[in-house]
PDB file of C-alpha atoms in Angstrom:
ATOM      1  CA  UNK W   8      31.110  19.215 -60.779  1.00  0.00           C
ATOM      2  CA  UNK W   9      30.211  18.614 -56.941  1.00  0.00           C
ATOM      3  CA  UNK W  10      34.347  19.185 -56.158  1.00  0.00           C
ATOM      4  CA  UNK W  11      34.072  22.953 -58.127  1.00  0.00           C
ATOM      5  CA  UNK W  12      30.543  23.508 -56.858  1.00  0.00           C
ATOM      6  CA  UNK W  13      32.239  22.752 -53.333  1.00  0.00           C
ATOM      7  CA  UNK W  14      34.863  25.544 -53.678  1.00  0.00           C
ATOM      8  CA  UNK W  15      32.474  28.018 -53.661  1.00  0.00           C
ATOM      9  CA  UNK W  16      32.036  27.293 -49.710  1.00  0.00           C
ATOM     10  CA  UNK W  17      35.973  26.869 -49.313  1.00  0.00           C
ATOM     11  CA  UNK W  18      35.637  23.808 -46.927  1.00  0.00           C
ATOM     12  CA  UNK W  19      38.468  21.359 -46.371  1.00  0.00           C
ATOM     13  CA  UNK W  20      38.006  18.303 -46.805  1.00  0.00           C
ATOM     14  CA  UNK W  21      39.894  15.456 -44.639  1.00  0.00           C
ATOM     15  CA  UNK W  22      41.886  13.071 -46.766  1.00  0.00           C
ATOM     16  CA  UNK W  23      41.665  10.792 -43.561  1.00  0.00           C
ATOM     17  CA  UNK W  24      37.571  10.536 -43.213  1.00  0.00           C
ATOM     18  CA  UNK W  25      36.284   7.719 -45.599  1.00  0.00           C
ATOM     19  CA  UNK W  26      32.721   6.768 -45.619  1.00  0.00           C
ATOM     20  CA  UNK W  27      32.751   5.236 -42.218  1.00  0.00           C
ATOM     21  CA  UNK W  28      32.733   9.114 -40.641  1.00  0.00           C
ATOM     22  CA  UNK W  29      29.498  10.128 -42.796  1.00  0.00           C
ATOM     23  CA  UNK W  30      26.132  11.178 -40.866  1.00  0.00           C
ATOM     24  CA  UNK W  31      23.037   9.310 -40.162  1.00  0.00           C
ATOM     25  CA  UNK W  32      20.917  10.078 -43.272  1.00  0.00           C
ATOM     26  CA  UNK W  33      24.089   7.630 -45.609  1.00  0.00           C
ATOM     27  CA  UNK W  34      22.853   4.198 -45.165  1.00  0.00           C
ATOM     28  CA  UNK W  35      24.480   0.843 -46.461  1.00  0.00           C
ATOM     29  CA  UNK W  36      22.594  -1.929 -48.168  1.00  0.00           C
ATOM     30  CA  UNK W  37      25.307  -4.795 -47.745  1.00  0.00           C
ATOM     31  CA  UNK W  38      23.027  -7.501 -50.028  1.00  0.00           C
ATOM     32  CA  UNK W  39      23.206  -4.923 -53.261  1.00  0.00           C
ATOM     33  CA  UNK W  40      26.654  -3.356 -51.909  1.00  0.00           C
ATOM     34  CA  UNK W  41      25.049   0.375 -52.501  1.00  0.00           C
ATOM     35  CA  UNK W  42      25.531   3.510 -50.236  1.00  0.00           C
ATOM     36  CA  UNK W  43      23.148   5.901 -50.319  1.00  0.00           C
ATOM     37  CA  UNK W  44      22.864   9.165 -48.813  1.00  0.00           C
ATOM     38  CA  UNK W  45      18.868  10.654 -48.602  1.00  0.00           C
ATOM     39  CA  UNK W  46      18.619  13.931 -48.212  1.00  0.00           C
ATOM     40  CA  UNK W  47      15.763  15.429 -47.007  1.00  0.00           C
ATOM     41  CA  UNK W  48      12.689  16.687 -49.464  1.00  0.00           C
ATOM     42  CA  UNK W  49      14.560  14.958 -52.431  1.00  0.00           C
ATOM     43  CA  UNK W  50      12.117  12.065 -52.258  1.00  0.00           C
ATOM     44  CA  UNK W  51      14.274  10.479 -50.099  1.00  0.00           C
ATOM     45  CA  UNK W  52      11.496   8.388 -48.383  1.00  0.00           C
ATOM     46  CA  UNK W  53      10.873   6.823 -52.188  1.00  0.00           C
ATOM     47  CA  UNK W  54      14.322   5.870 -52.707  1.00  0.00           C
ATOM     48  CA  UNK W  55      14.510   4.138 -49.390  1.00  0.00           C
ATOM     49  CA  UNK W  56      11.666   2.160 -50.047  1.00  0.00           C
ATOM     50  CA  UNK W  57      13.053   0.901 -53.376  1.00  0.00           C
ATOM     51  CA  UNK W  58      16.404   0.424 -51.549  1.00  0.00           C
ATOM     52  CA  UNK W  59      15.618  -1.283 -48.663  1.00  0.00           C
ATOM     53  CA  UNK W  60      13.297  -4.184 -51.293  1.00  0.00           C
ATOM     54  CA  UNK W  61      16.008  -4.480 -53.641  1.00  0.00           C
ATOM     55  CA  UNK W  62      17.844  -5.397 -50.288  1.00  0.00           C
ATOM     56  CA  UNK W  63      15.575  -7.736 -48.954  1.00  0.00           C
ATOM     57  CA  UNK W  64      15.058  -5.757 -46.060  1.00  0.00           C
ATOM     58  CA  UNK W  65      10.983  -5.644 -46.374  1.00  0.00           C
ATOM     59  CA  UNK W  66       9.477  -8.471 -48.331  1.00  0.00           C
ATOM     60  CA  UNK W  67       7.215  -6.043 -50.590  1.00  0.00           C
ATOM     61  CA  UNK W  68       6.380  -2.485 -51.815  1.00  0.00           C
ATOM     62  CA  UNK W  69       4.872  -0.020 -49.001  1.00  0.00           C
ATOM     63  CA  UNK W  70       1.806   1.661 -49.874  1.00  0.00           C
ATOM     64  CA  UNK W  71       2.545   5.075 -51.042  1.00  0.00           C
ATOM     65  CA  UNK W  72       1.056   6.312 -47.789  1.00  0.00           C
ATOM     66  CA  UNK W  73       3.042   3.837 -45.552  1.00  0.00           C
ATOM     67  CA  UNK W  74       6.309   5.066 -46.984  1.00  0.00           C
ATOM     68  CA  UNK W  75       7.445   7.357 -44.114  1.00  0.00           C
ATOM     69  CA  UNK W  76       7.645   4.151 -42.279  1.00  0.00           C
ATOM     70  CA  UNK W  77      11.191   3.497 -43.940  1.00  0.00           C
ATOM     71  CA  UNK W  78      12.817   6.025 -41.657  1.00  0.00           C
ATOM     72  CA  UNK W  79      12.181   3.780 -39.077  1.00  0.00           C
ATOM     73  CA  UNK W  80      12.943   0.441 -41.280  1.00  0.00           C
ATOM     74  CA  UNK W  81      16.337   1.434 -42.503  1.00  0.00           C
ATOM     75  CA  UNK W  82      17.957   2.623 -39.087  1.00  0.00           C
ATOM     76  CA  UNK W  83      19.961  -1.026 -38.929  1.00  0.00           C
ATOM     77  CA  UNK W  84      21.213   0.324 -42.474  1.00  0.00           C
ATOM     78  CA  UNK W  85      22.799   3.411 -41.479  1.00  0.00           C
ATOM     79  CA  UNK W  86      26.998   3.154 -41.583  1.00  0.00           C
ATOM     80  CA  UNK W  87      27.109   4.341 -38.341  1.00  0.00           C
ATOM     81  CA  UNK W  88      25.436   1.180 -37.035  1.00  0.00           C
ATOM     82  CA  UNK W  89      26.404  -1.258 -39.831  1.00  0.00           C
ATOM     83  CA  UNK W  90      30.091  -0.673 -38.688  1.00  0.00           C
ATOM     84  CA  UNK W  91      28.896  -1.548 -34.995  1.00  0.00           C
ATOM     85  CA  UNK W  92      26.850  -4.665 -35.573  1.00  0.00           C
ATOM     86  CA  UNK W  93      29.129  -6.176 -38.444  1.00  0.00           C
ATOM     87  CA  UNK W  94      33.006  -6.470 -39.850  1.00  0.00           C
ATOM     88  CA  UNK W  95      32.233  -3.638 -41.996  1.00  0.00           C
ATOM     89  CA  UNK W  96      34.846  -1.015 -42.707  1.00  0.00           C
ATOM     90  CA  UNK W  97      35.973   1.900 -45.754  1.00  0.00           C
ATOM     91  CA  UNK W  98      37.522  -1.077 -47.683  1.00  0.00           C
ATOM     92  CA  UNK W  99      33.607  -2.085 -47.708  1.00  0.00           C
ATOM     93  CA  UNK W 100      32.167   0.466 -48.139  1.00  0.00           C
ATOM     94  CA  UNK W 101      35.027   1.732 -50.969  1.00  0.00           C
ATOM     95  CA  UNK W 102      33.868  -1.107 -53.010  1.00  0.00           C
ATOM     96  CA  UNK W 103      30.408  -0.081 -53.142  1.00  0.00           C
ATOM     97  CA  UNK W 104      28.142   1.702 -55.598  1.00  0.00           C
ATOM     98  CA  UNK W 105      27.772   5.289 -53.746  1.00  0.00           C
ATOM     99  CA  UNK W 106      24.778   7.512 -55.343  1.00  0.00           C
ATOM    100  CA  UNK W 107      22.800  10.132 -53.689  1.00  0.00           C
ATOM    101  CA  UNK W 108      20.125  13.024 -55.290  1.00  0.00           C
ATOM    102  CA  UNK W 109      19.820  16.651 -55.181  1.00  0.00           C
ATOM    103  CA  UNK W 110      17.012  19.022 -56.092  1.00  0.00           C
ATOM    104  CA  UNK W 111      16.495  22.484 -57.225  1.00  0.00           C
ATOM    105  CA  UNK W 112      16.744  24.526 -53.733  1.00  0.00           C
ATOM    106  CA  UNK W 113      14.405  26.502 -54.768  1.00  0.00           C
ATOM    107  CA  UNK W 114      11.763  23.933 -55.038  1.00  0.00           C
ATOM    108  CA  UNK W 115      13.179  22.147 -52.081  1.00  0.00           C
ATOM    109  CA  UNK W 116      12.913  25.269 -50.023  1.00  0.00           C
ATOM    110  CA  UNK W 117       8.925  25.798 -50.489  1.00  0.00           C
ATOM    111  CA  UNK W 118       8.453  22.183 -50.521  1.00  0.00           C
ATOM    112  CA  UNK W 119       9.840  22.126 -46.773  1.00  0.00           C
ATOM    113  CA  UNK W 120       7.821  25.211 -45.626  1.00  0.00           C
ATOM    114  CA  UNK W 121       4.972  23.305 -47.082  1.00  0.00           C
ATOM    115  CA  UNK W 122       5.209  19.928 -45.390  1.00  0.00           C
ATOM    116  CA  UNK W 123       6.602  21.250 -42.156  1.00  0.00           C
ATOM    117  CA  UNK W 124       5.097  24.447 -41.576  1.00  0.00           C
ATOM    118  CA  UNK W 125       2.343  25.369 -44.084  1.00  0.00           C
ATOM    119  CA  UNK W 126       0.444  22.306 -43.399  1.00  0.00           C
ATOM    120  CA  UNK W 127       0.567  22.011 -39.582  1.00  0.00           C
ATOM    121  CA  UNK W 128       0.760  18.855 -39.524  1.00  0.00           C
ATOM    122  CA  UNK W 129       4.061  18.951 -38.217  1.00  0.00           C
ATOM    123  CA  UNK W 130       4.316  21.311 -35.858  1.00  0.00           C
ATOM    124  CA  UNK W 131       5.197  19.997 -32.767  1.00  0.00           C
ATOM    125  CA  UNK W 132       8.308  18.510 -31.782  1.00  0.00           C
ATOM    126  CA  UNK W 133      11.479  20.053 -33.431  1.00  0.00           C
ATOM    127  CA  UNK W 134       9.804  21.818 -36.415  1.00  0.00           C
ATOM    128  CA  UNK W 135       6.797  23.108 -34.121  1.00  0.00           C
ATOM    129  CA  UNK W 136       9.727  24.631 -31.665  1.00  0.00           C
ATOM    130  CA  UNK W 137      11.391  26.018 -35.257  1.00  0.00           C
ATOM    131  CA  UNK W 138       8.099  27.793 -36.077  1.00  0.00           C
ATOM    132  CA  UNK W 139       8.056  28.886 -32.713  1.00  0.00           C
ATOM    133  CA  UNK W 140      11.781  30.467 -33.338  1.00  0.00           C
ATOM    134  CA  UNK W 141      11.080  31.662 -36.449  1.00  0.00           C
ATOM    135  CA  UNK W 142       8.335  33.773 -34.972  1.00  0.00           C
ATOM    136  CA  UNK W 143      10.416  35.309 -32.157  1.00  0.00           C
ATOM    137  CA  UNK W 144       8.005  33.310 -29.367  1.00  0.00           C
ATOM    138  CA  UNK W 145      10.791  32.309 -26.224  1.00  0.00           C
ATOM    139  CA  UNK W 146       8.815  29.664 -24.649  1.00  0.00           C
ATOM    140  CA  UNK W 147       8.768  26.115 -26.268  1.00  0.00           C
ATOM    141  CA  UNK W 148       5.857  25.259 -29.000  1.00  0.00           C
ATOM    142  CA  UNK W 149       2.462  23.609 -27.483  1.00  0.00           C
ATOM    143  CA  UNK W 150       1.837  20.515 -28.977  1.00  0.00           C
ATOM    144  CA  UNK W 151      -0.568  21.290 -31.654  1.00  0.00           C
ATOM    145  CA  UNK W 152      -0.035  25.093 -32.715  1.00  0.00           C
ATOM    146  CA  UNK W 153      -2.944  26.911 -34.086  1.00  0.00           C
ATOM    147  CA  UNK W 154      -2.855  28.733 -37.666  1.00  0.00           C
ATOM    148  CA  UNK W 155      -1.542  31.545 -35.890  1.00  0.00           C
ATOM    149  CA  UNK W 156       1.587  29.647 -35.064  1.00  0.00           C
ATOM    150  CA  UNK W 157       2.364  29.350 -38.735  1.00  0.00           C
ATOM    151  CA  UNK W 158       4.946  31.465 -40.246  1.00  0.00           C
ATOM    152  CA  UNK W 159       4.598  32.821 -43.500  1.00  0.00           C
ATOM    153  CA  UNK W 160       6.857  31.810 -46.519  1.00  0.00           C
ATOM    154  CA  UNK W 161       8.667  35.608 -46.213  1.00  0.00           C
ATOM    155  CA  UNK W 162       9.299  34.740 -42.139  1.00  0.00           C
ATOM    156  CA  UNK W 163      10.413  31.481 -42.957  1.00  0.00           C
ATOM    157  CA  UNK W 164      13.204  32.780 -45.494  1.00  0.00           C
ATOM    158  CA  UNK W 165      14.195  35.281 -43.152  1.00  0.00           C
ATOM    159  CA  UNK W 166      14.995  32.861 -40.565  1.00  0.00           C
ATOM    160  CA  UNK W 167      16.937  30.624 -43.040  1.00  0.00           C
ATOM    161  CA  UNK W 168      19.260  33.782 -43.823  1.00  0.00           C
ATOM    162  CA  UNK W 169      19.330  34.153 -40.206  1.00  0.00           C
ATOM    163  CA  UNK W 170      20.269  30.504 -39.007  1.00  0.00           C
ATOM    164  CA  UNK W 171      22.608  30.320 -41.808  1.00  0.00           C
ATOM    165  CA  UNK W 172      24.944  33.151 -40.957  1.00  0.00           C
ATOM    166  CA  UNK W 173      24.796  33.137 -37.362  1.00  0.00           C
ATOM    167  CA  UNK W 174      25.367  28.972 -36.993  1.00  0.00           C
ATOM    168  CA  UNK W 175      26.692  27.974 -40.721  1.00  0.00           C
ATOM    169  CA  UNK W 176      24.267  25.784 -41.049  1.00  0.00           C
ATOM    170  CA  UNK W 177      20.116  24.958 -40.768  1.00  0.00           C
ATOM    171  CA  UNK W 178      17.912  21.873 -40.077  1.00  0.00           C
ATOM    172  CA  UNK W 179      18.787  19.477 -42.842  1.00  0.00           C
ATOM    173  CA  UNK W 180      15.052  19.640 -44.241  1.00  0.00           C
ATOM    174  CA  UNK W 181      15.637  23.197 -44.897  1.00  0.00           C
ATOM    175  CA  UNK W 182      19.368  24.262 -44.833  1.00  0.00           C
ATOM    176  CA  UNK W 183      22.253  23.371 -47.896  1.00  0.00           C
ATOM    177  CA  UNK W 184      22.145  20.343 -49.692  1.00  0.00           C
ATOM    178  CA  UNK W 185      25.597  19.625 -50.004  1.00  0.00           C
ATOM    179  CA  UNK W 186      26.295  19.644 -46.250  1.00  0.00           C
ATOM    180  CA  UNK W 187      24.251  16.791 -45.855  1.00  0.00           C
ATOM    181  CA  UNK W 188      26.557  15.112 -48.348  1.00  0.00           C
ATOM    182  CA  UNK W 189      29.447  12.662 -47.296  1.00  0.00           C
ATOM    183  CA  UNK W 190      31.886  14.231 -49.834  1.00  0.00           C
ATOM    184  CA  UNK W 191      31.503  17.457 -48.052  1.00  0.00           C
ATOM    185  CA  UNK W 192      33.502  16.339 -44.835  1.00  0.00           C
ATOM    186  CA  UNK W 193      35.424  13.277 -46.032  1.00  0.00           C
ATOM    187  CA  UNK W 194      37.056  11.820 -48.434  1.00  0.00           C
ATOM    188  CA  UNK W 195      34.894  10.113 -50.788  1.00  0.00           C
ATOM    189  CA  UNK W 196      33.525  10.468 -53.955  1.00  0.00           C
ATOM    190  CA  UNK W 197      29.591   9.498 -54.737  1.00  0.00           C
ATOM    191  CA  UNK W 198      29.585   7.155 -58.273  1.00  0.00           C
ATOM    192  CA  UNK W 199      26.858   8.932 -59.133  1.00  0.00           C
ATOM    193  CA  UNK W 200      24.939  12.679 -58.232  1.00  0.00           C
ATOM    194  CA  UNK W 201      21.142  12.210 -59.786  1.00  0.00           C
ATOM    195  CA  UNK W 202      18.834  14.981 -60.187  1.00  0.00           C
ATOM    196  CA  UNK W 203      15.751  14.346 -58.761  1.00  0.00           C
ATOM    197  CA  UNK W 204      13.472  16.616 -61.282  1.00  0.00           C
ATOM    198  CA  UNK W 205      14.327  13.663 -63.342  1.00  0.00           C
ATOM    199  CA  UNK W 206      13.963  10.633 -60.549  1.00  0.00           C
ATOM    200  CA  UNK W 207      11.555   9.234 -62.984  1.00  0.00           C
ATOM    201  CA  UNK W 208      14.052   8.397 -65.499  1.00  0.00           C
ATOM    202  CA  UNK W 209      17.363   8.511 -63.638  1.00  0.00           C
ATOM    203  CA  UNK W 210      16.070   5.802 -60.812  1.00  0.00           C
ATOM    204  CA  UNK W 211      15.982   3.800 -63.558  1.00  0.00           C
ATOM    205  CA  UNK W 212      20.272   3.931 -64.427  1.00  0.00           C
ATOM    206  CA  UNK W 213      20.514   3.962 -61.118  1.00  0.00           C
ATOM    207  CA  UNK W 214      19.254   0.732 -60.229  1.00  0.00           C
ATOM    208  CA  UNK W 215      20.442  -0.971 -63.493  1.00  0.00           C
ATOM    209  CA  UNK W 216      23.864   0.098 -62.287  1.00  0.00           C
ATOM    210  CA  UNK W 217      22.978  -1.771 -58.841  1.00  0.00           C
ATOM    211  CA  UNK W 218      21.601  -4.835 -61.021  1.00  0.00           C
ATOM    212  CA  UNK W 219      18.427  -5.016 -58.993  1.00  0.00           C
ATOM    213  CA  UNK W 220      14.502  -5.192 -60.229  1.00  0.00           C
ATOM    214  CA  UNK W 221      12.954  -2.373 -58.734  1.00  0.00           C
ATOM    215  CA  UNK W 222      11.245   0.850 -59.422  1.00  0.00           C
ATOM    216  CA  UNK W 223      10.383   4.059 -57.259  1.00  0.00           C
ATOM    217  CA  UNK W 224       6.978   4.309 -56.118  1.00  0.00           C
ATOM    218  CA  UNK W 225       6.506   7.431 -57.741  1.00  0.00           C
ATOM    219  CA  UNK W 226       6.934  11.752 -56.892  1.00  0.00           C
ATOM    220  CA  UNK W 227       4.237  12.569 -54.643  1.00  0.00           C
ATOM    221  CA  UNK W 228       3.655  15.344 -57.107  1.00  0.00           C
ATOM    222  CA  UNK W 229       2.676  13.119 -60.157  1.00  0.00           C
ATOM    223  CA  UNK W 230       2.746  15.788 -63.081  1.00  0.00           C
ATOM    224  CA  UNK W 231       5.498  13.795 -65.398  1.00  0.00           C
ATOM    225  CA  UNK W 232       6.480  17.618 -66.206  1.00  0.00           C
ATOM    226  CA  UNK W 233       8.935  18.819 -63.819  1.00  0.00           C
ATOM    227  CA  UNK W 234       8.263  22.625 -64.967  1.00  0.00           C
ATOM    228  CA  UNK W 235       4.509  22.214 -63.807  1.00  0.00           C
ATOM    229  CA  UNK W 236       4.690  20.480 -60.546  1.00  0.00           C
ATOM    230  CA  UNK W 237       2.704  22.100 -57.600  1.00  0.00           C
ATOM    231  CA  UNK W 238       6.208  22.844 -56.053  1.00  0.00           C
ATOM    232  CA  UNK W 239       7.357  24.952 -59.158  1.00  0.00           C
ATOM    233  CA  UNK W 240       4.011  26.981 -59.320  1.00  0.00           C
ATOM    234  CA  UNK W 241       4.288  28.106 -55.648  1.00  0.00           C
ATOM    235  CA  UNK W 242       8.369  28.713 -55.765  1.00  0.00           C
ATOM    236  CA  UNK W 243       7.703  31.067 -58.816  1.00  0.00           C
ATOM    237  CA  UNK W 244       4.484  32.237 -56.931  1.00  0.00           C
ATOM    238  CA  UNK W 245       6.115  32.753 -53.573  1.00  0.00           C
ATOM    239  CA  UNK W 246       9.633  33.908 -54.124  1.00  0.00           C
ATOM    240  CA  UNK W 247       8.922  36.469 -56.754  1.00  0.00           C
ATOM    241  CA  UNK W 248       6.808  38.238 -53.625  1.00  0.00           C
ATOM    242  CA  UNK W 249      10.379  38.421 -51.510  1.00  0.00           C
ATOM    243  CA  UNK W 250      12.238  41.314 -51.998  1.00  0.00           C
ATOM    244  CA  UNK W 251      15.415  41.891 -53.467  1.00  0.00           C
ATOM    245  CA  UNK W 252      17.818  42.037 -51.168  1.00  0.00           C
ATOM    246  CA  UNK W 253      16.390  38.567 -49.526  1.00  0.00           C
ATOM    247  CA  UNK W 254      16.710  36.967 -52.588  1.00  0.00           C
ATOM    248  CA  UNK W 255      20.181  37.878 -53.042  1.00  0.00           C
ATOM    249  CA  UNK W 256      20.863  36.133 -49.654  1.00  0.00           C
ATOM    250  CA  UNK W 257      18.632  32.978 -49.648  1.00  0.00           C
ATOM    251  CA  UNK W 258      20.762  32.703 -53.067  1.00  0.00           C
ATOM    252  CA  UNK W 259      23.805  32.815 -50.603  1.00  0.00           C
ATOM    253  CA  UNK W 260      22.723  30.465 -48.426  1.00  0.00           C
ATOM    254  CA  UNK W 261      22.717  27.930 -51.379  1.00  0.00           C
ATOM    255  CA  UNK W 262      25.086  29.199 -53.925  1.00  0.00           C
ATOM    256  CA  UNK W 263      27.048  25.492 -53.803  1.00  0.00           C
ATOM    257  CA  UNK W 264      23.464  24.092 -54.194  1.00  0.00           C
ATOM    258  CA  UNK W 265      23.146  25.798 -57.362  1.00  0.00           C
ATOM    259  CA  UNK W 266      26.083  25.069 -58.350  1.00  0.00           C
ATOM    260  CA  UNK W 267      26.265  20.959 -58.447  1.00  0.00           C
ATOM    261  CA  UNK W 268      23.798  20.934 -61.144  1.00  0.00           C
ATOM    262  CA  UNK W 269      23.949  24.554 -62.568  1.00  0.00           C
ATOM    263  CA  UNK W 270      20.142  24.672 -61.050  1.00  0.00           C
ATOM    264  CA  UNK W 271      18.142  27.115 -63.266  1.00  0.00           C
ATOM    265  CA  UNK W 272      16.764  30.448 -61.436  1.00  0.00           C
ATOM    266  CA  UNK W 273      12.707  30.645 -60.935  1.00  0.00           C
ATOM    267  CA  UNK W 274      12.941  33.564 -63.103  1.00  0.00           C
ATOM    268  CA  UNK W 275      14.049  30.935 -65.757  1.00  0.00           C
ATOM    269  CA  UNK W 276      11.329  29.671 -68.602  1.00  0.00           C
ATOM    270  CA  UNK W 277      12.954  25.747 -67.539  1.00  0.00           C
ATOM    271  CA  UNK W 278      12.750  26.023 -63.711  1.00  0.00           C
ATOM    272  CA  UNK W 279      13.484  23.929 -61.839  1.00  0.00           C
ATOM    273  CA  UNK W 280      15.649  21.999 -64.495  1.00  0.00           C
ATOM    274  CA  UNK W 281      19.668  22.313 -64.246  1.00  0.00           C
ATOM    275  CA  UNK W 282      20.339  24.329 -67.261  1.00  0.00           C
ATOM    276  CA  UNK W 283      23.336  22.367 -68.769  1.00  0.00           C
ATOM    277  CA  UNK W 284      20.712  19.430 -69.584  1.00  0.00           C
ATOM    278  CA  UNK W 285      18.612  21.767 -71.578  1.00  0.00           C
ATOM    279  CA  UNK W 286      21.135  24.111 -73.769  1.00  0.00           C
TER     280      UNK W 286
END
C-alpha cells in the first residue's frame, strides 16, 4: 500500500540506503530489537514512552503530563547515534521489528495549528518565527507573541500550499507524512504501518509482536470514538470554511498521505477513519 501510495509523488528510492541513512525522528530500541519512526502529531510522544519502558530505558510510566520529556530521553536511541556509540549496522537493524503510525492529514493538520499556533504556547523559537512567516512579518518573532501574532487556520493553509510548492517540503509537524518515513528515501520496508485513529487497539498487536508488557498511556483526546474527537469536530468545522480551490491544493500537498491508508475525506460520514476498514 505505502509502495503504490508512494508513486503518486514519483520519488526514487535508493536501493543502496538501508535504515542506517534514516532521519532523527527513527529511533532503535536494541533490548526489544524494534525501530520505530514517530512522526510528529501521531501521538508520537505516547509511543515513545511505551517504547523507551519496554526498553528499560526509564524505570516507570511518565505522567501523562511529563511525556514530552521523552524527546529528550530517547535521543541516545536515535540510529543516527546508536550507529556512533555501538557496533550497530543495517544487518541490525534488518533484523528488527520496524513499525511506525500515520494519521488522517486532515486531523493532523488542525491538530498542529492547534498545539503550535492556536494555543500560543509555542510560539517562540522555530514555530513562533513560522507564525511570523506565515503572516508576511520580515523581522524574527519576539519571544512571547501576542494574539495578534496568531495566524488563522485559512493563513496557516495558505502557507502550507505555499511552503510546499516553492521548497517540496514543510516543517515535519505540519508538512507530508510519508516524507518523514524511512521507506521514502531508502531502502527499507516498515513490518508494520498502524493507523493511529485506532492506537487504542493496534498498540496492542504492536507490542505483542515486540513480546513486551506495555500499554500506551492513552490519546490526549480520550473520546474512544475516533469520529467524535475534538480534532474531527474542528477539521470538519474549519476546513469546510476554506474555499475550493485551497482545498483542492492542501489535498495536493498530501495526496500520498491519503493514499497509505485510503484516509476518508471530512466530507465523509466516517472521518477520519481509512475507508477500506469500514466498507
Amino acid at each position: 500500500q505505502f509502495r503504490n501510495a508512494l508513486k503518486l509523488y514519483n520519488q526514487t528510492i535508493d536501493s543502496n540506503l538501508g535504515w542506517s541513512a534514516c532521519g532523527r525522528i527513527t529511533y532503535y530500541f536494541d533490548n526489544i530489537q524494534t525501530i520505530y519512526t514517530g512522526v510528529p502529531k501521531t501521538g508520537c510522544s505516547n509511543w515513545m514512552a511505551a517504547l523507551l519502558l519496554a526498553n528499560g530505558d526509564i524505570q516507570e510510566p511518565l505522567p501523562l503530563n511529563k511525556v514530552q520529556r521523552v524527546h529528550l530521553i530517547s535521543r541516545p536511541n536515535r540510529i543516527s547515534n546508536v550507529i556512533v556509540e555501538s557496533s550497530a549496522n543495517d544487518t541490525t537493524f534488518s533484523e528488527a521489528f520496524s513499525f511506525t503510525v500515520v494519521r488522517n492529514p486532515w486531523t493532523r493538520l488542525v491538530s498542529g495549528y492547534r498545539d503550535k499556533m492556536a494555543e500560543g504556547t509555542h510560539l517562540s523559537g522555530k514555530f513562533g518565527n513560522i507564525a511570523h512567516d506565515i503572516l508576511g512579518n520580515k523581522s524574527q518573532a519576539p519571544a512571547n507573541l501576542p494574539g495578534k501574532y496568531k495566524p488563522t487556520f485559512e493563513q496557516f493553509a495558505r502557507w502550507i500550499v505555499k511552503e510546499y510548492k516553492q521548497k517540496g517540503y514543510v516543517n515535519s509537524h505540519f508538512g507530508p507524512q510519508f516524507q518523514n518515513l524511512c521507506s521514502f528515501y531508502a531502502f527499507v520496508k516498515y513490518d508494520f504501518i498502524a493507523s493511529s485513529e485506532y492506537a487504542g487497539f493496534l498498540s496492542k498487536e504492536v507490542l505483542k509482536r515486540i513480546g513486551v508488557e506495555a500499554s500506551l498511556l492513552g490519546p490526549y483526546d480520550e473520546t474512544s470514538d475516533p469520529r467524535l474527537q475534538t480534532s474531527v469536530q474542528y477539521a470538519k468545522e474549519w476546513l469546510s470554511k476554506l474555499d475550493r480551490d485551497l482545498i483542492d491544493n492542501l489535498y495536493e500537498v498530501f495526496k500520498v498521505d491519503f493514499a497509505i491508508m485510503n484516509y476518508s475525506n471530512f466530507t465523509h460520514p466516517d472521518f477520519p477513519l481509512p475507508i477500506f476498514l469500514n466498507s
